[in-house]
Coordinates of C-alpha atoms in Angstrom, one line a residue:
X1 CA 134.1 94.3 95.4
X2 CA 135.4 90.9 94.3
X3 CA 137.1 90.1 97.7
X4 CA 134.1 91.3 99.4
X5 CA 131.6 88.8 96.6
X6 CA 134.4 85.9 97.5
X7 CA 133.6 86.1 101.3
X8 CA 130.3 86.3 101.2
X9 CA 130.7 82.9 98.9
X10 CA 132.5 81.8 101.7
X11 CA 129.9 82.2 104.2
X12 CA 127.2 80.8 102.2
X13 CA 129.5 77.8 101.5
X14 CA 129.9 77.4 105.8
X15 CA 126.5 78.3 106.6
X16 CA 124.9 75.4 103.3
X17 CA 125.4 71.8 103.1
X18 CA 125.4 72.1 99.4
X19 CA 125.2 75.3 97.1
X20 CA 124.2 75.6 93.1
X21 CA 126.6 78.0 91.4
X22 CA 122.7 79.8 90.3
X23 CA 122.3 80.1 94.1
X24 CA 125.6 81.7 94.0
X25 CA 125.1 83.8 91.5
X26 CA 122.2 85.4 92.4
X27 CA 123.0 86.0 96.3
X28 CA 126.5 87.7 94.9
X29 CA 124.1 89.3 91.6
X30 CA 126.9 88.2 89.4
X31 CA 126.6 86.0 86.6
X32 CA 127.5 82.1 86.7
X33 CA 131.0 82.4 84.5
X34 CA 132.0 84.7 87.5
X35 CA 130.9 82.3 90.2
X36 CA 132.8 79.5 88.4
X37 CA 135.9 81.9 88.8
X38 CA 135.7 83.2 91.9
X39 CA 135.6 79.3 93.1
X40 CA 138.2 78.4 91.4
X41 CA 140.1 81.7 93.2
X42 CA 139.0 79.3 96.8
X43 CA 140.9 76.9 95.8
X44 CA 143.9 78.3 94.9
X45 CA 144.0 80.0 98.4
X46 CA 143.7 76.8 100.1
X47 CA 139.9 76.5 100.6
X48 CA 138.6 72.9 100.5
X49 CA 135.5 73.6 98.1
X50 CA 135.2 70.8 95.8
X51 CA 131.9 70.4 93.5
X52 CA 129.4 67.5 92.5
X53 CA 127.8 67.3 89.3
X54 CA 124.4 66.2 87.6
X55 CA 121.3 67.3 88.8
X56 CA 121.8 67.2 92.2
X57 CA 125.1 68.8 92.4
X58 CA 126.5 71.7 93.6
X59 CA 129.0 73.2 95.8
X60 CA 130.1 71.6 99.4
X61 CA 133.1 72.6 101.8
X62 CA 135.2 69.8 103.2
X63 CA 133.5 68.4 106.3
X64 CA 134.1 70.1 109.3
X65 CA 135.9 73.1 107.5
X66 CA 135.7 76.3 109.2
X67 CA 137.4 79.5 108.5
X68 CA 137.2 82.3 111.5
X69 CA 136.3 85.9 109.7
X70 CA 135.5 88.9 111.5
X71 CA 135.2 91.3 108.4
X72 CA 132.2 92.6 110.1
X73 CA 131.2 96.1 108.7
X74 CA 130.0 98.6 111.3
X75 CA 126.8 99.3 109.6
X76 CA 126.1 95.4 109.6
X77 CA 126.7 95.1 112.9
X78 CA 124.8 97.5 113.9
X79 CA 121.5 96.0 111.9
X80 CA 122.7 92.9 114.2
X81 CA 121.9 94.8 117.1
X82 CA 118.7 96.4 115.9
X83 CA 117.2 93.2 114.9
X84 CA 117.6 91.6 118.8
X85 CA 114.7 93.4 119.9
X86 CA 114.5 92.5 123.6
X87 CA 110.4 92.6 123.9
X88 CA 109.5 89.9 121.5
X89 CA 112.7 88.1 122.6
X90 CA 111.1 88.5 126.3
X91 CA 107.8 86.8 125.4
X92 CA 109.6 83.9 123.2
X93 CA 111.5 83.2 126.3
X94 CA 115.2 84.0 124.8
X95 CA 115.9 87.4 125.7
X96 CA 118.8 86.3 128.3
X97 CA 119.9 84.0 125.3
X98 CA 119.8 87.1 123.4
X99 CA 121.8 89.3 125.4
X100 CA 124.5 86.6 126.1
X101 CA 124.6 86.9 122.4
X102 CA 125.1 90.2 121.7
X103 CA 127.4 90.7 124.6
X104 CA 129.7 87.9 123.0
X105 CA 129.3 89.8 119.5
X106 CA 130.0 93.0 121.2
X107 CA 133.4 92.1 122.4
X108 CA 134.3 90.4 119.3
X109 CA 133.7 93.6 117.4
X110 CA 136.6 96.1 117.0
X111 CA 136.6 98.6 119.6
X112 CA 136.0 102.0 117.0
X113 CA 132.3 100.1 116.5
X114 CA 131.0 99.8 120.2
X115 CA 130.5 102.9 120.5
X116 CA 127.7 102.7 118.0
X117 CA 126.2 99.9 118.9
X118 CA 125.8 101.6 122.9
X119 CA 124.6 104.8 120.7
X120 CA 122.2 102.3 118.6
X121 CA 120.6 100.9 121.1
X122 CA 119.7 103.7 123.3
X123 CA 117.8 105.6 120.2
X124 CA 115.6 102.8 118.5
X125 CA 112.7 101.3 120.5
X126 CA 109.9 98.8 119.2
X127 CA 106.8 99.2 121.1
X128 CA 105.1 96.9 119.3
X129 CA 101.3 96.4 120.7
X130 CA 99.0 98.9 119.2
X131 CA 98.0 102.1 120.4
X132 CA 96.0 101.9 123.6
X133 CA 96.0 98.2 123.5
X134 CA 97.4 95.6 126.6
X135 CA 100.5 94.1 126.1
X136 CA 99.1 90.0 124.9
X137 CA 99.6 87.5 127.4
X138 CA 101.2 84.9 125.6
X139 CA 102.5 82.4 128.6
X140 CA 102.9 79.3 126.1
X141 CA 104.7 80.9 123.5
X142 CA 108.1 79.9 124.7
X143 CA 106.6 76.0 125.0
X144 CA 105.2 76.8 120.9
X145 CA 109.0 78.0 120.1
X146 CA 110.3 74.4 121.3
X147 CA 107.6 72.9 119.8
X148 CA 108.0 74.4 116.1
X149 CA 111.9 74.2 116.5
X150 CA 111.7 69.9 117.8
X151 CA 108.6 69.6 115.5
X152 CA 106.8 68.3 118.5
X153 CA 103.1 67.7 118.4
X154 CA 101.1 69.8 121.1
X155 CA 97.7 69.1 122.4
X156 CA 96.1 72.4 123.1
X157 CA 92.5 74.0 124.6
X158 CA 92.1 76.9 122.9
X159 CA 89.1 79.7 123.2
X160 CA 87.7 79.8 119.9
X161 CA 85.0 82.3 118.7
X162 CA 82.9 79.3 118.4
X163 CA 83.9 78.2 122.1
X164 CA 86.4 76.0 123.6
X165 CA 87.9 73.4 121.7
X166 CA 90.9 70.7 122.6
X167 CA 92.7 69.8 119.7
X168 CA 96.3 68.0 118.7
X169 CA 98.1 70.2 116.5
X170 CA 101.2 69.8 114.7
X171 CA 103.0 73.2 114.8
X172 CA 104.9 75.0 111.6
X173 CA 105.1 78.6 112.5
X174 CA 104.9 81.5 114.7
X175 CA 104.5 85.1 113.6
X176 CA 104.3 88.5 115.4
X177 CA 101.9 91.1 113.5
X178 CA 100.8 94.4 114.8
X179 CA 101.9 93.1 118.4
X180 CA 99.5 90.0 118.4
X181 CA 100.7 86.5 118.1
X182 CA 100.3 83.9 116.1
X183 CA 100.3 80.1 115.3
X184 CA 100.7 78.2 112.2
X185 CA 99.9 74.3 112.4
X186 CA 98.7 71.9 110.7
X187 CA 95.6 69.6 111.7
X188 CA 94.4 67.0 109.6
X189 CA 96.5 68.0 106.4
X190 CA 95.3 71.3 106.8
X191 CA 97.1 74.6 107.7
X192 CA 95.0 76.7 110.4
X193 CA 96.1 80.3 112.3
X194 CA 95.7 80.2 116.0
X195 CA 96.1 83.4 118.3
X196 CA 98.2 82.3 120.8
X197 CA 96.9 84.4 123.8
X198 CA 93.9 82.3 123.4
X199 CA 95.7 79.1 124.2
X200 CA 94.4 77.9 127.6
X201 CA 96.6 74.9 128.5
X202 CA 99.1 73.4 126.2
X203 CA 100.8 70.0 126.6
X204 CA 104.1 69.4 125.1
X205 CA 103.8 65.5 123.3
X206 CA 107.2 63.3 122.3
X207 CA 105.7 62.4 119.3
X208 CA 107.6 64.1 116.4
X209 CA 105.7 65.0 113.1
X210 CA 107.2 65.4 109.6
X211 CA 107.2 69.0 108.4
X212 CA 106.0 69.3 105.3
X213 CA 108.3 70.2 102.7
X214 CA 106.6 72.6 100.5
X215 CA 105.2 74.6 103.8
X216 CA 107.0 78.7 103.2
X217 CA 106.1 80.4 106.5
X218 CA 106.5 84.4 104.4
X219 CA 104.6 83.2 101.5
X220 CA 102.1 80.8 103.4
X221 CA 100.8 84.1 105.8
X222 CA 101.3 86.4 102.7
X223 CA 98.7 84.9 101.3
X224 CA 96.6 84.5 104.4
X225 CA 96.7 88.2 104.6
X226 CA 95.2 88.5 101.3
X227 CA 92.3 86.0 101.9
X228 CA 91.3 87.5 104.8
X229 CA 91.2 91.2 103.4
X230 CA 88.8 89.8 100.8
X231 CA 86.4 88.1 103.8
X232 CA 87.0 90.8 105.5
X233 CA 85.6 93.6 103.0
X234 CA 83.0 91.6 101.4
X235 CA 81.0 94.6 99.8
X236 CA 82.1 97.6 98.0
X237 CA 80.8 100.9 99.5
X238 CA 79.6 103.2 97.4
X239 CA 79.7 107.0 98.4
X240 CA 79.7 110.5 98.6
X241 CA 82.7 112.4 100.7
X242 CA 83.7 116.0 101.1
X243 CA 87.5 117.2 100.8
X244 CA 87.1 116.4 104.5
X245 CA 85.8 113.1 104.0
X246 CA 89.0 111.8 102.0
X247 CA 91.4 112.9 104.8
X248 CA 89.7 111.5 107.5
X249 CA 89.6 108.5 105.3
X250 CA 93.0 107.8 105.9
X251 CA 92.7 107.2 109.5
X252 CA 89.9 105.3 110.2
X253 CA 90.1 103.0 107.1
X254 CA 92.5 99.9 107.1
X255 CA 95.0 100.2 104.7
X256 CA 93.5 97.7 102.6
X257 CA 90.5 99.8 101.9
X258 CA 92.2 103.1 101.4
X259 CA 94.6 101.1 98.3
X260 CA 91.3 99.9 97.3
X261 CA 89.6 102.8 96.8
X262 CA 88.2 104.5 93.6
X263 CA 88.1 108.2 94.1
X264 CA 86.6 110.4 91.4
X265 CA 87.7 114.0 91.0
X266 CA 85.4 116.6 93.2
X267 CA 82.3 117.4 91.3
X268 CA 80.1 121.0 91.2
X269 CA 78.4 120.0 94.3
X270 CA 81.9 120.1 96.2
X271 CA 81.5 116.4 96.7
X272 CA 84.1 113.0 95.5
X273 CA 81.8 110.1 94.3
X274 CA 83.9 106.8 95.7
X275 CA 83.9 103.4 95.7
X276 CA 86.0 101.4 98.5
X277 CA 85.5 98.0 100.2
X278 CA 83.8 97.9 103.9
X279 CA 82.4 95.1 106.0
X280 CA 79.5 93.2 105.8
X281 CA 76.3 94.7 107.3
X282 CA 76.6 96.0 110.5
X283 CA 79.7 96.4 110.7
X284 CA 80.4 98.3 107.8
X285 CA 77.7 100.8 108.9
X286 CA 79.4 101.3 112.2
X287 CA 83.0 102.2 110.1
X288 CA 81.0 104.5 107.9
X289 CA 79.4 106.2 110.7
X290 CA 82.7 107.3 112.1
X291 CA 82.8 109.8 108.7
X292 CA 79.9 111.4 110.7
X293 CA 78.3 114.1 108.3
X294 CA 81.6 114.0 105.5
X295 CA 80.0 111.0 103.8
X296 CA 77.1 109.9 102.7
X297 CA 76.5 106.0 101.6
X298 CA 74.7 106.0 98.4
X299 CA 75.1 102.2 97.5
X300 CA 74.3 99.0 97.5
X301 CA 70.6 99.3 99.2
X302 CA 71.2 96.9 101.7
X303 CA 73.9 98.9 102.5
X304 CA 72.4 102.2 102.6
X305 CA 68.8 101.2 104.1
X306 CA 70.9 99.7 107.5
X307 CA 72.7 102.7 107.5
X308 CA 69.7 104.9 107.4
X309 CA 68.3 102.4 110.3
X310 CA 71.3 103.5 112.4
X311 CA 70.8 107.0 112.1
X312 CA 67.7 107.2 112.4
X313 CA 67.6 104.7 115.7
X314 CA 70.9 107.3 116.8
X315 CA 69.0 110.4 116.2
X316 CA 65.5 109.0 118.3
X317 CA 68.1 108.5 121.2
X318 CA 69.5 111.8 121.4
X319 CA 66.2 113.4 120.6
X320 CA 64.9 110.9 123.7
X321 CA 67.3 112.2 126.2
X322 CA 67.8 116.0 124.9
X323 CA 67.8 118.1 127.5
X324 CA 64.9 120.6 128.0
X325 CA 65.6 124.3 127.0

């Protein structure tokens, strides 16, 4: 375990300009007094790590120090494998890039771990657009990738729900989610998501912007995602389901709403009394009407008088156009 702890040191060291020994510490989960010993175990093998102190300080390698190690495991080379997933690679524009790659790691590897890799990648697929939804046409999302990567400012037209707008835009992020793309920038010191297959024209500028350096991508969309949820399913259904009810629950409610729910043991009348967030009027109506006769909205009144509006606009049509006996 140490020799393996000491390597991945090593790495860290190769792949960071400078490394605190806490940094250390927690990627190996050891304590500090261990990282102090394991660098001093570096040095005595020849490794040119050398340490600055004060605030500041940490751990560097020797400019221009490299050490070559193939201690590869076959179960880490094959997650290698698995993450190059050739359809979002396609659309970012790298997926020869990406099999150049893995045919260079593929050689490098020992020969009693190909076979796993050939056997890996003929048994896991991602397919990642939605069920009975197009593949997005994404054409600028290679020119957004250079863009992001060179910090370059991009002057977009972009199809906005509120019509077209043409805007300069200083790109931060890209992220893939449930087979739609999207882009993080910044405009005017604010952070704004775009959907890149709404980006009509985009113009690559030489200007450079500075990133800023508090932006986190993960923690940045993380939160996104839980702002939206909340704007999302502004009012809190309340309702009567059958046993049938709650199952079919689970597959035409978003996942948000099912965690959200409030679901009170069956009562005498062989119904649950629940409470779970919707969206606004309409639209939550026209969810809630896909429970058909399994549930029945008892609350808020707004709520409940638009649903009664629905069904009782649905039932004049099919009472219209009934046919006769």
């Amino acid at each position: 375990m140490r020799a393996s702890r000491i390597l991945k040191m090593l790495m860290m060291l190769q792949t960071h300009e400078k490394v605190t020994a806490a940094e250390l510490a927690d990627a190996c989960e050891t304590s500090i007094r261990t990282v102090y010993r394991d660098i001093e175990a570096l040095s005595a093998i020849g490794v040119p790590v050398y340490s600055e102190q004060g605030v500041q300080g940490g751990y560097r390698l020797l400019q221009g120090y490299r050490t070559r190690l193939n201690g590869l495991s076959a179960k880490e080379a094959e997650t290698l494998f698995l993450a190059g997933l050739s359809g979002p690679a396609q659309k970012m524009g790298i997926d020869t890039l990406l099999a150049d790659a893995q045919l260079k790691l593929k050689a490098a590897l020992p020969e009693n771990i190909r076979p796993e890799i050939d056997r890996l990648q003929s048994r896991f697929l991602l397919d990642a657009p939605n069920w009975f939804s197009d593949d997005e046409k994404v054409t600028y999302l290679p020119d957004l990738m250079t863009a992001v990567l060179e910090q370059r400012c991009v002057v977009m037209q972009y199809q906005s729900w509120k019509g077209e707008i043409n805007r300069q835009l200083q790109p931060l992020g890209i992220v893939l989610k449930g087979g739609q793309w999207y882009l993080l920038a910044q405009v005017d010191n604010d952070v704004r998501t775009y959907r890149v297959s709404r980006i009509e024209s985009l113009t690559l500028l030489d200007e450079i912007f500075e990133r800023p350096k508090d932006f986190n991508l993960t923690a940045f969309w993380q939160d996104s995602l839980r702002r939206m949820e909340v704007v999302q399913f502004p009012i809190i259904a309340e309702v009567r389901l059958t046993s049938l009810g709650r199952k079919i629950m689970q597959h035409v409610c978003s996942s948000y709403a099912v965690n959200q729910a409030q679901i009170e043991p069956i009562d005498d009348s062989g119904w649950h009394n629940a409470r779970f967030p919707v969206g606004d009027t309409p639209y939550g109506c026209t969810e809630l009407l896909r429970f058909g006769a399994e549930l029945e909205v008892i609350g808020p009144p707004e709520l409940r008088a638009e649903m009664e509006k629905m069904v009782s606009s649905l039932a004049v049509l099919y009472q219209r156009n009934a046919s006769p006996n």
